mmCIF file of C-alpha atoms in Angstrom:
data_model
loop_
_atom_site.group_PDB
_atom_site.id
_atom_site.type_symbol
_atom_site.label_atom_id
_atom_site.label_comp_id
_atom_site.label_asym_id
_atom_site.label_seq_id
_atom_site.Cartn_x
_atom_site.Cartn_y
_atom_site.Cartn_z
ATOM 1 C CA MET A 424 136.344 82.480 84.854
ATOM 2 C CA MET A 425 132.632 81.654 85.247
ATOM 3 C CA LEU A 426 131.716 84.931 83.536
ATOM 4 C CA LEU A 427 133.965 84.125 80.574
ATOM 5 C CA ARG A 428 132.305 80.716 80.202
ATOM 6 C CA VAL A 429 128.827 82.269 80.202
ATOM 7 C CA ILE A 430 129.872 84.781 77.507
ATOM 8 C CA ALA A 431 131.447 82.006 75.433
ATOM 9 C CA VAL A 432 128.269 79.884 75.627
ATOM 10 C CA ARG A 433 126.120 82.827 74.500
ATOM 11 C CA LEU A 434 128.427 83.699 71.622
ATOM 12 C CA LEU A 435 128.757 80.115 70.396
ATOM 13 C CA PRO A 436 125.435 80.026 68.375
ATOM 14 C CA ALA A 437 126.301 83.308 66.650
ATOM 15 C CA ALA A 438 129.776 82.040 65.798
ATOM 16 C CA ALA A 439 128.292 78.815 64.407
ATOM 17 C CA CYS A 440 126.004 80.827 62.140
ATOM 18 C CA LEU A 441 128.944 82.837 60.853
ATOM 19 C CA LEU A 442 130.766 79.637 59.928
ATOM 20 C CA MET A 443 127.846 78.659 57.695
ATOM 21 C CA LEU A 444 128.014 81.901 55.730
ATOM 22 C CA SER A 445 130.041 81.757 52.535
ATOM 23 C CA GLY A 446 130.933 84.164 49.775
ATOM 24 C CA CYS A 447 129.411 84.091 46.282
ATOM 25 C CA TRP A 448 132.147 82.453 44.256
ATOM 26 C CA SER A 449 130.216 83.105 41.037
ATOM 27 C CA ARG A 450 129.366 86.715 41.848
ATOM 28 C CA ILE A 451 129.464 89.222 38.974
ATOM 29 C CA GLU A 452 129.817 92.872 39.868
ATOM 30 C CA ILE A 453 126.997 95.146 38.776
ATOM 31 C CA ASN A 454 129.307 97.220 36.582
ATOM 32 C CA ASP A 455 130.222 94.014 34.733
ATOM 33 C CA ARG A 456 126.608 93.237 33.779
ATOM 34 C CA ALA A 457 124.653 94.103 30.626
ATOM 35 C CA PHE A 458 120.993 94.223 31.650
ATOM 36 C CA VAL A 459 118.634 92.864 28.999
ATOM 37 C CA THR A 460 115.385 94.840 29.120
ATOM 38 C CA ALA A 461 113.613 93.436 26.049
ATOM 39 C CA ILE A 462 113.863 90.661 23.468
ATOM 40 C CA TYR A 463 112.796 91.159 19.847
ATOM 41 C CA MET A 464 112.688 87.909 17.897
ATOM 42 C CA ASP A 465 112.070 87.163 14.215
ATOM 43 C CA LYS A 466 112.185 84.180 11.920
ATOM 44 C CA ALA A 467 115.114 84.801 9.567
ATOM 45 C CA GLU A 468 114.437 84.665 5.829
ATOM 46 C CA GLU A 469 117.404 82.364 5.223
ATOM 47 C CA GLY A 470 116.347 80.086 8.077
ATOM 48 C CA GLY A 471 117.099 80.206 11.763
ATOM 49 C CA TYR A 472 116.315 83.109 14.063
ATOM 50 C CA GLU A 473 117.142 86.785 14.255
ATOM 51 C CA VAL A 474 117.418 87.799 17.905
ATOM 52 C CA SER A 475 117.656 91.433 19.038
ATOM 53 C CA LEU A 476 118.330 92.330 22.671
ATOM 54 C CA GLY A 477 117.664 95.752 24.156
ATOM 55 C CA PHE A 478 120.057 97.217 26.733
ATOM 56 C CA PRO A 479 120.203 100.460 28.725
ATOM 57 C CA LEU A 480 123.526 102.306 28.546
ATOM 58 C CA PRO A 481 124.550 103.250 32.094
ATOM 59 C CA ASN A 482 127.319 105.540 30.843
ATOM 60 C CA ARG A 483 124.659 107.675 29.104
ATOM 61 C CA LEU A 484 122.243 107.838 32.007
ATOM 62 C CA SER A 485 122.739 110.723 34.397
ATOM 63 C CA ILE A 486 121.238 111.314 37.809
ATOM 64 C CA SER A 487 120.388 114.871 38.714
ATOM 65 C CA GLY A 488 118.513 115.831 41.834
ATOM 66 C CA GLY A 489 117.507 112.236 42.447
ATOM 67 C CA VAL A 490 115.935 111.881 38.997
ATOM 68 C CA SER A 491 117.591 109.838 36.289
ATOM 69 C CA GLY A 492 117.601 111.129 32.758
ATOM 70 C CA VAL A 493 119.540 111.347 29.533
ATOM 71 C CA SER A 494 123.147 112.385 29.650
ATOM 72 C CA SER A 495 124.001 115.819 28.341
ATOM 73 C CA GLU A 496 126.573 114.149 26.111
ATOM 74 C CA GLY A 497 123.790 113.276 23.657
ATOM 75 C CA GLY A 498 122.814 109.979 22.086
ATOM 76 C CA ASN A 499 120.169 107.504 23.164
ATOM 77 C CA PRO A 500 120.529 105.955 26.629
ATOM 78 C CA TYR A 501 119.870 102.507 25.159
ATOM 79 C CA THR A 502 121.018 100.232 22.346
ATOM 80 C CA ILE A 503 119.830 97.180 20.411
ATOM 81 C CA LEU A 504 122.181 94.351 19.412
ATOM 82 C CA THR A 505 121.090 91.851 16.744
ATOM 83 C CA LYS A 506 122.485 88.494 15.643
ATOM 84 C CA THR A 507 121.196 85.712 13.396
ATOM 85 C CA ALA A 508 121.851 82.011 13.938
ATOM 86 C CA GLU A 509 120.370 78.584 13.414
ATOM 87 C CA SER A 510 118.982 78.559 16.957
ATOM 88 C CA ILE A 511 118.040 81.069 19.655
ATOM 89 C CA PRO A 512 120.831 80.105 22.128
ATOM 90 C CA VAL A 513 123.485 80.370 19.401
ATOM 91 C CA ALA A 514 122.249 83.831 18.375
ATOM 92 C CA ILE A 515 122.387 84.959 22.010
ATOM 93 C CA ARG A 516 125.877 83.494 22.361
ATOM 94 C CA LYS A 517 126.982 85.590 19.391
ATOM 95 C CA ILE A 518 125.606 88.728 21.055
ATOM 96 C CA ARG A 519 127.378 87.828 24.277
ATOM 97 C CA SER A 520 130.655 87.429 22.391
ATOM 98 C CA ASP A 521 130.453 91.053 21.217
ATOM 99 C CA LEU A 522 129.770 92.496 24.668
ATOM 100 C CA SER A 523 132.261 93.723 27.227
ATOM 101 C CA ARG A 524 129.823 92.694 29.966
ATOM 102 C CA GLU A 525 127.977 89.555 31.047
ATOM 103 C CA LEU A 526 124.289 89.195 30.110
ATOM 104 C CA SER A 527 121.762 89.613 32.918
ATOM 105 C CA TRP A 528 118.130 88.555 32.332
ATOM 106 C CA GLY A 529 116.619 89.766 35.595
ATOM 107 C CA HIS A 530 115.311 93.067 34.172
ATOM 108 C CA CYS A 531 113.741 91.693 30.989
ATOM 109 C CA ARG A 532 109.974 92.307 31.088
ATOM 110 C CA VAL A 533 108.976 92.359 27.409
ATOM 111 C CA ILE A 534 109.285 89.884 24.523
ATOM 112 C CA VAL A 535 108.142 90.887 21.048
ATOM 113 C CA VAL A 536 107.914 88.297 18.281
ATOM 114 C CA GLY A 537 107.386 89.034 14.607
ATOM 115 C CA GLU A 538 104.260 87.739 12.895
ATOM 116 C CA ARG A 539 106.237 85.324 10.700
ATOM 117 C CA MET A 540 107.775 83.680 13.740
ATOM 118 C CA ALA A 541 104.446 83.694 15.596
ATOM 119 C CA ARG A 542 102.827 81.805 12.722
ATOM 120 C CA ALA A 543 105.756 79.358 12.562
ATOM 121 C CA GLY A 544 105.352 78.590 16.262
ATOM 122 C CA LEU A 545 106.745 79.750 19.606
ATOM 123 C CA ASP A 546 107.952 76.386 20.918
ATOM 124 C CA PRO A 547 111.683 77.242 20.415
ATOM 125 C CA LEU A 548 111.214 80.493 22.347
ATOM 126 C CA MET A 549 109.305 78.779 25.158
ATOM 127 C CA GLU A 550 111.999 76.111 25.347
ATOM 128 C CA PHE A 551 114.668 78.760 25.852
ATOM 129 C CA VAL A 552 112.884 80.912 28.443
ATOM 130 C CA ALA A 553 111.682 77.882 30.415
ATOM 131 C CA ARG A 554 115.245 76.615 30.809
ATOM 132 C CA GLU A 555 116.884 79.960 31.571
ATOM 133 C CA PRO A 556 116.785 80.098 35.406
ATOM 134 C CA ASN A 557 117.205 83.875 35.618
ATOM 135 C CA PHE A 558 114.401 84.711 33.194
ATOM 136 C CA HIS A 559 111.126 86.094 34.564
ATOM 137 C CA THR A 560 108.169 84.082 33.275
ATOM 138 C CA LYS A 561 105.926 87.070 34.070
ATOM 139 C CA SER A 562 107.474 88.955 31.152
ATOM 140 C CA TYR A 563 104.848 90.188 28.705
ATOM 141 C CA LEU A 564 104.731 88.613 25.249
ATOM 142 C CA MET A 565 103.464 90.661 22.281
ATOM 143 C CA VAL A 566 103.245 90.163 18.527
ATOM 144 C CA ALA A 567 104.535 92.655 15.945
ATOM 145 C CA PRO A 568 102.556 93.074 12.700
ATOM 146 C CA GLY A 569 105.759 92.674 10.680
ATOM 147 C CA LEU A 570 109.287 92.355 12.046
ATOM 148 C CA ALA A 571 109.863 92.497 15.778
ATOM 149 C CA ARG A 572 113.135 94.375 15.338
ATOM 150 C CA ASP A 573 111.192 97.296 13.809
ATOM 151 C CA ILE A 574 109.336 97.693 17.105
ATOM 152 C CA SER A 575 112.677 98.242 18.844
ATOM 153 C CA LYS A 576 113.120 101.453 16.829
ATOM 154 C CA LEU A 577 110.172 103.206 18.484
ATOM 155 C CA THR A 578 110.742 106.660 19.955
ATOM 156 C CA PRO A 579 110.129 106.618 23.735
ATOM 157 C CA VAL A 580 108.648 110.079 24.207
ATOM 158 C CA PHE A 581 107.349 109.776 27.780
ATOM 159 C CA GLU A 582 109.646 106.955 28.896
ATOM 160 C CA ARG A 583 113.420 106.546 28.824
ATOM 161 C CA LEU A 584 113.594 103.154 27.112
ATOM 162 C CA PRO A 585 111.502 101.539 24.343
ATOM 163 C CA ASN A 586 110.681 98.504 26.463
ATOM 164 C CA GLU A 587 109.109 100.734 29.123
ATOM 165 C CA VAL A 588 106.535 101.930 26.592
ATOM 166 C CA LEU A 589 105.523 98.359 25.747
ATOM 167 C CA ARG A 590 105.501 97.313 29.389
ATOM 168 C CA GLU A 591 103.139 100.164 30.308
ATOM 169 C CA PHE A 592 100.723 99.134 27.531
ATOM 170 C CA ALA A 593 100.265 95.808 29.312
ATOM 171 C CA ARG A 594 100.461 97.109 32.879
ATOM 172 C CA ARG A 595 97.774 99.711 32.279
ATOM 173 C CA ARG A 596 95.593 97.103 30.515
ATOM 174 C CA VAL A 597 95.489 99.139 27.309
ATOM 175 C CA THR A 598 95.946 95.769 25.668
ATOM 176 C CA LEU A 599 96.218 92.145 26.771
ATOM 177 C CA ASP A 600 98.869 91.432 29.394
ATOM 178 C CA THR A 601 99.588 87.863 28.278
ATOM 179 C CA SER A 602 102.840 86.644 29.819
ATOM 180 C CA VAL A 603 105.348 83.884 29.164
ATOM 181 C CA LYS A 604 103.825 82.095 32.149
ATOM 182 C CA ASP A 605 100.421 82.137 30.422
ATOM 183 C CA PHE A 606 101.952 80.542 27.318
ATOM 184 C CA LEU A 607 103.709 77.869 29.371
ATOM 185 C CA GLU A 608 100.502 77.046 31.232
ATOM 186 C CA ALA A 609 98.534 76.950 27.977
ATOM 187 C CA ALA A 610 101.078 74.504 26.559
ATOM 188 C CA GLY A 611 99.788 71.880 28.981
ATOM 189 C CA LYS A 612 96.266 72.313 27.572
ATOM 190 C CA GLY A 613 97.116 72.304 23.882
ATOM 191 C CA GLY A 614 98.786 75.703 23.521
ATOM 192 C CA ASP A 615 95.658 77.780 22.802
ATOM 193 C CA THR A 616 95.819 81.369 24.015
ATOM 194 C CA VAL A 617 95.618 84.998 22.881
ATOM 195 C CA ALA A 618 98.301 87.712 23.006
ATOM 196 C CA ALA A 619 98.564 91.437 22.384
ATOM 197 C CA LEU A 620 99.060 92.654 18.828
ATOM 198 C CA LEU A 621 101.001 95.868 18.206
ATOM 199 C CA THR A 622 100.863 98.397 15.382
ATOM 200 C CA ILE A 623 103.674 100.553 14.015
ATOM 201 C CA GLY A 624 104.074 103.615 11.837
ATOM 202 C CA GLU A 625 105.926 106.890 11.310
ATOM 203 C CA MET A 626 104.840 110.409 12.144
ATOM 204 C CA GLU A 627 106.321 113.838 12.705
ATOM 205 C CA MET A 628 106.944 114.314 16.415
ATOM 206 C CA LEU A 629 107.224 117.689 18.069
ATOM 207 C CA SER A 630 109.385 116.136 20.783
ATOM 208 C CA GLU A 631 111.910 115.167 18.085
ATOM 209 C CA LYS A 632 111.967 118.678 16.578
ATOM 210 C CA GLY A 633 109.445 117.771 13.906
ATOM 211 C CA LYS A 634 111.425 114.839 12.533
ATOM 212 C CA LYS A 635 109.631 111.702 11.365
ATOM 213 C CA SER A 636 109.996 109.067 14.031
ATOM 214 C CA VAL A 637 108.726 105.562 14.681
ATOM 215 C CA TRP A 638 105.705 105.275 16.945
ATOM 216 C CA VAL A 639 104.181 102.060 18.248
ATOM 217 C CA GLY A 640 100.644 101.558 19.467
ATOM 218 C CA THR A 641 98.235 98.774 20.348
ATOM 219 C CA ASP A 642 96.005 96.946 17.905
ATOM 220 C CA GLY A 643 93.858 93.849 18.299
ATOM 221 C CA ALA A 644 95.109 90.456 19.416
ATOM 222 C CA ALA A 645 96.789 87.370 17.961
ATOM 223 C CA LEU A 646 95.056 84.001 18.271
ATOM 224 C CA PHE A 647 97.359 81.068 19.041
ATOM 225 C CA LYS A 648 96.456 77.445 18.388
ATOM 226 C CA GLY A 649 99.025 74.917 19.504
ATOM 227 C CA ALA A 650 101.499 77.782 20.126
ATOM 228 C CA LYS A 651 101.094 78.918 16.480
ATOM 229 C CA MET A 652 99.379 82.126 15.456
ATOM 230 C CA ILE A 653 96.401 81.271 13.242
ATOM 231 C CA GLY A 654 94.326 84.467 13.230
ATOM 232 C CA LYS A 655 93.609 87.882 14.707
ATOM 233 C CA LEU A 656 91.012 89.612 16.833
ATOM 234 C CA THR A 657 89.907 93.158 16.078
ATOM 235 C CA VAL A 658 90.314 95.889 18.689
ATOM 236 C CA PRO A 659 86.699 95.529 19.973
ATOM 237 C CA GLU A 660 87.171 91.755 20.120
ATOM 238 C CA MET A 661 90.477 92.184 21.944
ATOM 239 C CA ARG A 662 88.758 94.400 24.495
ATOM 240 C CA ALA A 663 86.059 91.744 24.831
ATOM 241 C CA ALA A 664 88.873 89.367 25.801
ATOM 242 C CA LEU A 665 89.789 91.764 28.606
ATOM 243 C CA TRP A 666 86.176 91.667 29.801
ATOM 244 C CA ILE A 667 86.095 87.861 29.774
ATOM 245 C CA GLN A 668 89.364 87.656 31.712
ATOM 246 C CA GLY A 669 88.138 90.218 34.250
ATOM 247 C CA LYS A 670 90.956 92.597 33.356
ATOM 248 C CA MET A 671 89.011 95.492 31.867
ATOM 249 C CA LYS A 672 90.114 98.791 33.353
ATOM 250 C CA ASN A 673 88.847 102.330 32.701
ATOM 251 C CA SER A 674 86.978 101.482 29.520
ATOM 252 C CA VAL A 675 84.913 104.104 27.690
ATOM 253 C CA ILE A 676 81.659 103.033 26.037
ATOM 254 C CA SER A 677 79.444 105.241 23.882
ATOM 255 C CA LEU A 678 75.926 104.657 22.619
ATOM 256 C CA ASN A 679 73.145 106.634 20.980
ATOM 257 C CA SER A 680 70.499 107.980 23.330
ATOM 258 C CA PRO A 681 67.070 106.297 23.134
ATOM 259 C CA THR A 682 65.415 109.745 23.116
ATOM 260 C CA ASP A 683 67.081 111.570 20.223
ATOM 261 C CA GLY A 684 69.905 109.327 18.943
ATOM 262 C CA LYS A 685 72.636 111.685 20.200
ATOM 263 C CA PRO A 686 75.789 110.168 21.758
ATOM 264 C CA VAL A 687 76.136 109.500 25.470
ATOM 265 C CA SER A 688 79.520 108.298 26.768
ATOM 266 C CA PHE A 689 80.264 106.292 29.897
ATOM 267 C CA ILE A 690 83.481 105.367 31.691
ATOM 268 C CA ILE A 691 83.675 101.932 33.295
ATOM 269 C CA LEU A 692 85.178 102.205 36.768
ATOM 270 C CA THR A 693 84.849 98.658 38.111
ATOM 271 C CA SER A 694 84.206 95.321 36.465
ATOM 272 C CA LYS A 695 84.337 91.635 37.238
ATOM 273 C CA SER A 696 83.630 88.443 35.353
ATOM 274 C CA LYS A 697 82.587 84.923 36.247
ATOM 275 C CA ILE A 698 82.744 81.818 34.058
ATOM 276 C CA ARG A 699 80.703 78.823 35.187
ATOM 277 C CA PRO A 700 80.704 75.513 33.316
ATOM 278 C CA VAL A 701 77.517 73.444 33.491
ATOM 279 C CA VAL A 702 77.397 69.745 32.608
ATOM 280 C CA LEU A 703 73.996 68.191 31.866
ATOM 281 C CA ARG A 704 73.621 64.749 30.280
ATOM 282 C CA ASP A 705 77.211 64.751 29.023
ATOM 283 C CA LYS A 706 76.718 68.136 27.384
ATOM 284 C CA ILE A 707 78.742 71.172 28.427
ATOM 285 C CA ARG A 708 77.680 74.781 28.380
ATOM 286 C CA PHE A 709 79.249 77.903 29.841
ATOM 287 C CA ASP A 710 77.531 80.765 31.619
ATOM 288 C CA VAL A 711 79.588 83.958 31.426
ATOM 289 C CA THR A 712 78.506 86.781 33.718
ATOM 290 C CA ILE A 713 79.952 90.273 33.430
ATOM 291 C CA GLU A 714 79.184 92.954 36.015
ATOM 292 C CA ALA A 715 80.295 96.572 35.732
ATOM 293 C CA GLU A 716 79.670 99.981 37.243
ATOM 294 C CA ASP A 717 80.104 103.173 35.299
ATOM 295 C CA ASP A 718 79.694 106.934 35.349
ATOM 296 C CA VAL A 719 78.326 109.227 32.696
ATOM 297 C CA MET A 720 81.323 110.852 31.048
ATOM 298 C CA SER A 721 79.533 113.187 28.634
ATOM 299 C CA SER A 722 76.150 113.630 27.011
ATOM 300 C CA GLU A 723 75.061 115.465 23.895
ATOM 301 C CA SER A 724 71.530 114.156 24.242
ATOM 302 C CA ASN A 725 68.398 115.707 25.714
ATOM 303 C CA ILE A 726 67.830 112.587 27.800
ATOM 304 C CA ASP A 727 66.900 113.292 31.432
ATOM 305 C CA LEU A 728 69.679 111.679 33.443
ATOM 306 C CA MET A 729 67.709 112.190 36.656
ATOM 307 C CA ASP A 730 64.856 109.997 35.419
ATOM 308 C CA PRO A 731 65.234 106.410 36.756
ATOM 309 C CA VAL A 732 63.275 105.088 33.785
ATOM 310 C CA GLN A 733 65.714 106.642 31.309
ATOM 311 C CA ILE A 734 68.696 105.424 33.319
ATOM 312 C CA ALA A 735 67.259 101.898 33.248
ATOM 313 C CA LYS A 736 67.001 102.116 29.449
ATOM 314 C CA LEU A 737 70.632 103.209 29.209
ATOM 315 C CA GLU A 738 71.731 100.365 31.500
ATOM 316 C CA SER A 739 69.833 97.868 29.360
ATOM 317 C CA MET A 740 71.403 99.231 26.156
ATOM 318 C CA LEU A 741 74.898 99.155 27.707
ATOM 319 C CA SER A 742 74.429 95.587 28.901
ATOM 320 C CA GLU A 743 73.147 94.451 25.520
ATOM 321 C CA GLN A 744 76.008 96.151 23.667
ATOM 322 C CA LEU A 745 78.640 94.628 25.962
ATOM 323 C CA ALA A 746 77.155 91.129 25.743
ATOM 324 C CA GLY A 747 77.069 91.394 21.940
ATOM 325 C CA ARG A 748 80.760 92.301 21.764
ATOM 326 C CA ILE A 749 81.744 89.386 23.965
ATOM 327 C CA GLU A 750 79.571 86.921 22.039
ATOM 328 C CA LYS A 751 81.173 88.052 18.788
ATOM 329 C CA ALA A 752 84.689 87.478 20.134
ATOM 330 C CA VAL A 753 83.755 84.063 21.541
ATOM 331 C CA LYS A 754 82.148 83.053 18.236
ATOM 332 C CA LYS A 755 85.357 83.823 16.347
ATOM 333 C CA THR A 756 87.382 81.566 18.651
ATOM 334 C CA LYS A 757 84.785 78.794 18.287
ATOM 335 C CA ASP A 758 84.828 79.098 14.496
ATOM 336 C CA GLU A 759 88.624 78.741 14.580
ATOM 337 C CA GLU A 760 88.387 75.901 17.148
ATOM 338 C CA VAL A 761 90.719 77.801 19.459
ATOM 339 C CA ASP A 762 90.001 77.853 23.186
ATOM 340 C CA ALA A 763 91.851 81.162 23.462
ATOM 341 C CA PHE A 764 90.090 82.239 26.665
ATOM 342 C CA GLY A 765 90.770 79.008 28.548
ATOM 343 C CA PHE A 766 87.215 77.733 29.011
ATOM 344 C CA GLY A 767 88.589 74.199 29.239
ATOM 345 C CA ARG A 768 90.410 75.063 32.461
ATOM 346 C CA TYR A 769 87.096 75.743 34.179
ATOM 347 C CA VAL A 770 85.812 72.301 33.166
ATOM 348 C CA GLU A 771 89.002 70.709 34.484
ATOM 349 C CA TRP A 772 88.706 72.529 37.834
ATOM 350 C CA ARG A 773 84.978 71.897 38.378
ATOM 351 C CA TYR A 774 84.465 68.551 36.616
ATOM 352 C CA PRO A 775 87.821 66.712 36.471
ATOM 353 C CA LYS A 776 86.203 63.391 35.470
ATOM 354 C CA VAL A 777 84.324 65.032 32.604
ATOM 355 C CA TRP A 778 87.503 66.780 31.494
ATOM 356 C CA SER A 779 89.377 63.485 31.329
ATOM 357 C CA GLN A 780 86.786 62.291 28.790
ATOM 358 C CA TYR A 781 87.010 65.333 26.524
ATOM 359 C CA LYS A 782 90.549 66.719 26.913
ATOM 360 C CA ASP A 783 91.980 64.810 23.937
ATOM 361 C CA ARG A 784 89.335 66.287 21.583
ATOM 362 C CA TRP A 785 88.538 69.439 23.471
ATOM 363 C CA ARG A 786 88.782 71.818 20.511
ATOM 364 C CA SER A 787 86.002 70.074 18.594
ATOM 365 C CA VAL A 788 83.910 69.860 21.777
ATOM 366 C CA TYR A 789 84.474 73.535 22.532
ATOM 367 C CA LYS A 790 83.302 74.501 19.040
ATOM 368 C CA ASN A 791 79.839 73.101 19.815
ATOM 369 C CA CYS A 792 79.533 74.266 23.417
ATOM 370 C CA PRO A 793 76.745 76.814 23.995
ATOM 371 C CA ILE A 794 78.130 79.905 25.710
ATOM 372 C CA HIS A 795 75.568 82.203 27.312
ATOM 373 C CA VAL A 796 76.767 85.728 28.081
ATOM 374 C CA THR A 797 74.954 87.896 30.614
ATOM 375 C CA ALA A 798 76.096 91.476 31.155
ATOM 376 C CA ARG A 799 74.857 93.733 33.927
ATOM 377 C CA VAL A 800 75.976 97.348 33.703
ATOM 378 C CA ALA A 801 74.871 99.764 36.432
ATOM 379 C CA VAL A 802 75.044 103.536 35.964
ATOM 380 C CA LYS A 803 76.035 104.785 39.419
ATOM 381 C CA ARG A 804 76.746 108.477 38.898
ATOM 382 C CA THR A 805 75.543 110.931 36.287
ATOM 383 C CA GLY A 806 77.955 113.740 37.147
ATOM 384 C CA VAL A 807 77.394 117.240 38.533
ATOM 385 C CA GLU A 808 75.263 118.308 35.574
ATOM 386 C CA ASN A 809 71.963 116.480 35.249
ATOM 387 C CA ASN A 810 71.687 116.991 31.494
ATOM 388 C CA SER A 811 73.803 118.068 28.551
ATOM 389 C CA VAL A 812 75.612 121.363 29.140
ATOM 390 C CA VAL A 813 75.302 122.202 25.436
ATOM 391 C CA LEU A 814 71.554 121.682 25.466
ATOM 392 C CA GLN A 815 71.184 123.778 28.616
ATOM 393 C CA ARG A 816 73.031 126.651 26.939
ATOM 394 C CA ARG A 817 70.874 126.384 23.839
ATOM 395 C CA GLU A 818 67.744 126.356 25.997
ATOM 396 C CA ARG A 819 68.856 129.520 27.771
ATOM 397 C CA GLN A 820 69.601 131.165 24.430
ATOM 398 C CA ARG A 821 66.130 130.306 23.161
ATOM 399 C CA GLU A 822 64.561 131.726 26.328
ATOM 400 C CA GLY A 823 66.589 134.923 25.926
ATOM 401 C CA MET A 824 65.298 135.406 22.373
ATOM 402 C CA LYS A 825 61.672 135.333 23.504
#
């Protein structure tokens, strides 16, 4: 009897825990879900919004040898459903009414908005995603040069789904990786930010048996002021934004050699940035410091890459070129009175009392803030060959002719 009591006492906590477990009364089986992978949103010509949702088609995805691919039955393994309504939730409700499955937002990682909607303002979109509890705020937000729904027609050559192509653009830092979270945070500071801008076209693709297909690539960036698009950055200016944000990855920079004007190319391997606000006598300035290390990628010049003096000249030219690009991008945002790179946040963090004085008129203050950019680029490795392979071959040919 004593043994039974001891066993009962030991099992009592486990039994109590089991009583607290309950089933999911609202559970939806996985085969009853339609997984949204991307949202394409436009401002409708007749008013309201045109919402397109991208879905994978599980019945057209096959798994062979542990690798998923396209079913042998043919057809794309994805689809796009589009509805137009006076508001975003109503348009989504219409899409849901035409589906045999329940919408699931957990796999959505990309939102593309058309330029017309971007210029009208993204507040309705932010209102929807902020209130949808199952939506990931880390989803990337990009701007289409025309209609967002046209981007959904891209041909995913290397990936299975169109959204995966767009997601990889941001993940690999080919373009800006601005997220919904960044827009929501910017909303508290006036709504100024910058987002990736896409480009679209048609070309004959060998993968599609030579047929003309839609391709999508990266372009510059869209400037947002108060959550409304008011301008654009060029590709070099967009890449300068990556430098400022400390997100530059595997960049290639070329310049003309100081010895003969021939091109020398470098690949940036590591980079970091630092933004420091300085307040003196109620005046604010920003010191931006960029540090990078690179390797020589190729050289068509006769420059001696083993000469420390020549390397120092190249480092100085690289630093000057990089600082110039960043200054040009910053100047454009100041001219537009758009704190797209979030300089105001650094004032708020370091000088909260000063920020409280200027936050209500920060855009006009930012326009007149001096911003000093210092770039330090170090050439770490020159490669196996000390000098240009082409020039070495030509030199040997000249010696052979003598």
